[in-house]
Amino acid sequence: MRGDEAGTPAPTRERRSARADQPVVYSCSGCSSAAQTANALALKLDRLGEAEMSCIAGLGGDVAPLLRLARSGRPIVALDGCPLVCVVATLRRHGLTPDAHVVLSEHGVRKRRHADHDDGDVRRLLPLAVEAARSTRRAGGHDPAASGATPTSGGPVTARR
């Protein structure tokens, strides 16, 4: 794999394995402002090194390498923008349950069509997203064979062991 023309180096095996201890984050990235807020938060988690962002659309499209990552046993964080919870629905379609789940509309994010996300919402909710990612590390990782999880109102999903 080659780097891009801007000079970003291609991922190396060393860099990929360095992320193996991080949870994988999937976000809504639909057309509404709430969806784009979820996407912006997932990008922040990725860039801060709190989680590795992967592509929920790839899971919906049954893309083999992305399915392998989702089924790898790493903890999963789901960031949904609204009560439709498309991220969780896509994960469940593949027998996966997130270790942490945040629904942004439960935290005051309004879903507006034809509008950009609010950077203030991203700043306000970043600590919640970071805590969701970190909570999966404290929980001891993800068991892909176990699918029992209990949602907590507006916060992370707590896995039952």
mmCIF file of C-alpha atoms in Angstrom, residues 1 11 14 18 22 38-39 50 59 61 63 71 74 79 85 87 90 93 95 126 130 136 141 144:
data_model
loop_
_atom_site.group_PDB
_atom_site.id
_atom_site.type_symbol
_atom_site.label_atom_id
_atom_site.label_comp_id
_atom_site.label_asym_id
_atom_site.label_seq_id
_atom_site.Cartn_x
_atom_site.Cartn_y
_atom_site.Cartn_z
ATOM 1 C CA MET A 1 0.000 0.000 0.000
ATOM 2 C CA PRO A 11 0.269 2.201 6.966
ATOM 3 C CA GLU A 14 4.093 -1.805 12.893
ATOM 4 C CA ALA A 18 0.179 -0.512 17.469
ATOM 5 C CA GLN A 22 -7.585 0.247 20.682
ATOM 6 C CA ALA A 38 -21.215 11.410 15.138
ATOM 7 C CA ASN A 39 -18.773 11.150 12.232
ATOM 8 C CA GLU A 50 -8.432 6.698 21.557
ATOM 9 C CA LEU A 59 -20.071 -3.553 7.033
ATOM 10 C CA GLY A 61 -21.791 -3.653 2.059
ATOM 11 C CA VAL A 63 -16.753 -5.824 2.567
ATOM 12 C CA ARG A 71 -15.056 -9.685 14.097
ATOM 13 C CA ARG A 74 -11.434 -5.830 19.569
ATOM 14 C CA LEU A 79 -21.750 6.433 17.795
ATOM 15 C CA VAL A 85 -29.537 3.772 15.625
ATOM 16 C CA VAL A 87 -24.859 1.866 13.418
ATOM 17 C CA THR A 90 -25.750 -2.655 10.967
ATOM 18 C CA ARG A 93 -26.971 -7.605 11.150
ATOM 19 C CA GLY A 95 -24.145 -10.695 14.912
ATOM 20 C CA LEU A 126 -15.880 14.693 22.885
ATOM 21 C CA VAL A 130 -13.497 9.465 24.873
ATOM 22 C CA THR A 136 -14.151 -0.644 26.647
ATOM 23 C CA GLY A 141 -12.046 -6.279 25.690
ATOM 24 C CA PRO A 144 -17.168 -11.684 19.674
#
